[in-house]
């Protein structure tokens, strides 16, 4: 996976191996998870847990590898900020 972030003062290109996705999810701080849960509608909030995210990533790993090169996030703001995430 490649993460590219370009702003006025930052030009960041960061390769992230897909195998590290589960490791990275485990390292997300609990306050960030709590903030995410506050934005999820009530019937689905119980499903948005760290354990479920890890399980989803592990189960979808073969599909992610098959779609190598697919751009899953592409954002260009008016101020010149650019964010791209490719598998």
Coordinates of N, CA and C in Angstrom, one line a residue:
X1 N 0.9 -1.1 0.0 CA 0.0 0.0 0.0 C 0.9 1.2 0.0
X2 N 0.5 2.3 -0.7 CA 1.3 3.5 -0.8 C 0.4 4.6 -0.3
X3 N 0.8 5.4 0.6 CA 0.1 6.6 1.1 C 0.9 7.8 0.7
X4 N 0.2 8.7 0.0 CA 0.8 10.0 -0.5 C 0.0 11.1 0.0
X5 N 0.7 12.1 0.7 CA 0.1 13.3 1.2 C 1.0 14.5 0.8
X6 N 0.3 15.4 0.1 CA 1.0 16.6 -0.4 C 0.2 17.8 0.1
X7 N 0.9 18.7 0.8 CA 0.3 20.0 1.2 C 1.4 21.0 0.9
X8 N 1.1 22.3 1.3 CA 2.0 23.4 1.0 C 3.3 23.1 1.7
X9 N 3.3 22.6 2.9 CA 4.6 22.4 3.6 C 5.0 21.0 3.8
X10 N 4.3 20.0 3.2 CA 4.6 18.6 3.4 C 4.5 17.9 2.1
X11 N 5.5 17.0 1.8 CA 5.4 16.1 0.7 C 5.8 14.7 1.2
X12 N 4.8 13.9 1.5 CA 5.1 12.6 2.2 C 4.6 11.5 1.3
X13 N 5.5 10.5 1.1 CA 5.2 9.3 0.4 C 5.6 8.2 1.4
X14 N 4.7 7.3 1.7 CA 5.0 6.3 2.7 C 4.5 4.9 2.2
X15 N 5.4 4.0 2.0 CA 4.9 2.6 1.7 C 4.6 1.9 3.0
X16 N 3.4 1.2 3.0 CA 3.0 0.5 4.1 C 2.7 -0.9 3.6
X17 N 3.4 -1.9 4.1 CA 3.1 -3.3 3.7 C 1.7 -3.7 4.2
X18 N 1.0 -4.5 3.4 CA -0.3 -4.9 3.8 C -0.3 -5.8 5.0
X19 N 0.8 -6.5 5.2 CA 0.9 -7.4 6.4 C 0.9 -6.6 7.7
X20 N 1.2 -5.3 7.6 CA 1.3 -4.5 8.8 C -0.1 -3.8 9.2
X21 N -1.1 -4.0 8.3 CA -2.4 -3.4 8.6 C -3.0 -3.8 9.9
X22 N -3.0 -5.1 10.3 CA -3.5 -5.5 11.5 C -2.7 -4.9 12.7
X23 N -1.4 -4.9 12.5 CA -0.5 -4.3 13.6 C -0.8 -2.8 13.8
X24 N -1.1 -2.1 12.7 CA -1.4 -0.7 12.8 C -2.7 -0.5 13.5
X25 N -3.7 -1.3 13.1 CA -5.0 -1.2 13.8 C -4.9 -1.4 15.3
X26 N -4.1 -2.3 15.7 CA -3.9 -2.6 17.1 C -3.3 -1.4 17.8
X27 N -2.6 -0.5 17.1 CA -1.9 0.6 17.7 C -2.7 1.9 17.7
X28 N -3.9 1.9 17.1 CA -4.8 3.1 17.1 C -5.1 3.4 18.5
X29 N -4.9 4.6 19.0 CA -5.3 4.9 20.4 C -6.8 4.8 20.7
X30 N -7.1 4.4 21.9 CA -8.5 4.2 22.2 C -9.4 5.4 22.1
X31 N -8.8 6.6 22.4 CA -9.6 7.8 22.2 C -10.0 8.0 20.7
X32 N -9.2 7.6 19.8 CA -9.5 7.8 18.4 C -10.7 6.8 18.0
X33 N -10.6 5.6 18.6 CA -11.7 4.6 18.4 C -13.0 5.1 19.0
X34 N -12.9 5.7 20.2 CA -14.1 6.2 20.8 C -14.7 7.4 20.0
X35 N -13.9 8.2 19.4 CA -14.4 9.3 18.5 C -15.1 8.8 17.3
X36 N -14.5 7.7 16.7 CA -15.1 7.1 15.5 C -16.4 6.5 15.9
X37 N -16.5 5.9 17.1 CA -17.8 5.3 17.5 C -18.9 6.3 17.7
X38 N -18.5 7.5 18.1 CA -19.5 8.5 18.3 C -20.2 9.0 17.0
X39 N -19.5 8.8 15.9 CA -20.1 9.1 14.6 C -20.8 8.0 13.9
X40 N -20.8 6.8 14.5 CA -21.5 5.7 13.9 C -22.9 5.6 14.5
X41 N -23.9 5.4 13.6 CA -25.3 5.3 14.1 C -25.5 4.2 15.1
X42 N -26.4 4.3 16.0 CA -26.6 3.4 17.1 C -26.7 1.9 16.8
X43 N -27.5 1.5 15.8 CA -27.6 0.0 15.7 C -26.3 -0.6 15.2
X44 N -25.3 0.2 14.7 CA -24.1 -0.4 14.1 C -22.9 -0.1 15.0
X45 N -23.1 0.7 16.0 CA -21.9 1.1 16.9 C -21.3 -0.1 17.6
X46 N -22.1 -1.1 17.9 CA -21.6 -2.3 18.6 C -20.7 -3.1 17.6
X47 N -20.9 -2.9 16.3 CA -20.1 -3.7 15.4 C -18.7 -3.0 15.0
X48 N -18.6 -1.8 15.3 CA -17.4 -1.0 15.0 C -16.4 -1.1 16.2
X49 N -15.8 -2.2 16.3 CA -14.8 -2.4 17.3 C -13.4 -2.7 16.7
X50 N -12.4 -2.6 17.5 CA -11.0 -2.9 17.1 C -10.9 -4.3 16.6
X51 N -11.5 -5.2 17.4 CA -11.4 -6.6 17.1 C -12.1 -6.9 15.7
X52 N -13.2 -6.3 15.5 CA -13.9 -6.5 14.2 C -13.1 -6.0 13.0
X53 N -12.5 -4.8 13.2 CA -11.6 -4.2 12.2 C -10.4 -5.1 11.8
X54 N -9.8 -5.7 12.8 CA -8.7 -6.6 12.6 C -9.2 -7.8 11.9
X55 N -10.3 -8.4 12.3 CA -10.8 -9.6 11.6 C -11.2 -9.3 10.1
X56 N -11.7 -8.2 9.9 CA -12.1 -7.8 8.5 C -10.8 -7.7 7.6
X57 N -9.8 -7.0 8.1 CA -8.6 -6.9 7.4 C -7.9 -8.2 7.1
X58 N -7.9 -9.1 8.1 CA -7.3 -10.4 8.0 C -8.0 -11.3 7.0
X59 N -9.3 -11.2 7.0 CA -10.2 -12.0 6.1 C -10.1 -11.5 4.7
X60 N -9.9 -10.2 4.5 CA -9.9 -9.6 3.2 C -8.5 -9.5 2.6
X61 N -7.5 -10.0 3.2 CA -6.1 -9.8 2.8 C -5.8 -10.4 1.4
X62 N -6.4 -11.5 1.1 CA -6.2 -12.1 -0.3 C -6.8 -11.3 -1.4
X63 N -8.0 -10.7 -1.1 CA -8.7 -9.8 -2.0 C -7.9 -8.5 -2.2
X64 N -7.3 -8.0 -1.1 CA -6.5 -6.8 -1.2 C -5.3 -7.0 -2.1
X65 N -4.7 -8.2 -1.9 CA -3.5 -8.5 -2.7 C -3.8 -8.7 -4.2
X66 N -5.0 -9.2 -4.5 CA -5.4 -9.4 -5.9 C -5.6 -8.0 -6.6
X67 N -6.0 -7.0 -5.9 CA -6.3 -5.7 -6.4 C -5.2 -4.7 -6.2
X68 N -3.9 -5.2 -6.3 CA -2.8 -4.3 -6.1 C -2.8 -3.2 -7.2
X69 N -2.5 -2.0 -6.7 CA -2.5 -0.8 -7.6 C -3.8 -0.1 -7.6
X70 N -4.9 -0.6 -7.0 CA -6.2 0.1 -6.9 C -6.1 1.3 -6.0
X71 N -6.5 2.4 -6.5 CA -6.5 3.6 -5.7 C -7.9 3.7 -4.9
X72 N -7.8 3.6 -3.6 CA -9.0 3.5 -2.8 C -9.3 4.9 -2.2
X73 N -8.4 5.8 -2.1 CA -8.7 7.2 -1.7 C -8.0 8.1 -2.6
X74 N -8.7 9.1 -3.1 CA -8.1 10.2 -3.9 C -8.8 11.5 -3.6
X75 N -8.1 12.4 -2.9 CA -8.7 13.6 -2.5 C -7.8 14.8 -3.0
X76 N -8.4 15.8 -3.6 CA -7.7 17.0 -4.0 C -8.5 18.2 -3.5
X77 N -8.0 18.9 -2.6 CA -8.7 20.1 -2.1 C -8.4 21.3 -2.8
X78 N -9.2 22.4 -2.7 CA -9.0 23.6 -3.4 C -7.7 24.3 -3.0
X79 N -7.2 24.1 -1.7 CA -6.0 24.7 -1.3 C -4.7 24.0 -1.7
X80 N -4.9 22.9 -2.5 CA -3.7 22.2 -3.1 C -3.4 20.9 -2.3
X81 N -4.1 20.6 -1.2 CA -3.8 19.4 -0.5 C -4.3 18.2 -1.3
X82 N -3.4 17.2 -1.3 CA -3.6 16.0 -2.1 C -3.4 14.8 -1.2
X83 N -4.3 13.8 -1.2 CA -4.2 12.6 -0.4 C -4.5 11.5 -1.3
X84 N -3.7 10.4 -1.4 CA -3.9 9.3 -2.2 C -3.5 8.0 -1.4
X85 N -4.3 7.0 -1.5 CA -4.0 5.7 -0.9 C -4.2 4.6 -2.0
X86 N -3.1 3.9 -2.3 CA -3.2 2.9 -3.3 C -2.8 1.5 -2.7
X87 N -3.5 0.5 -3.1 CA -3.1 -0.8 -2.6 C -1.8 -1.3 -3.3

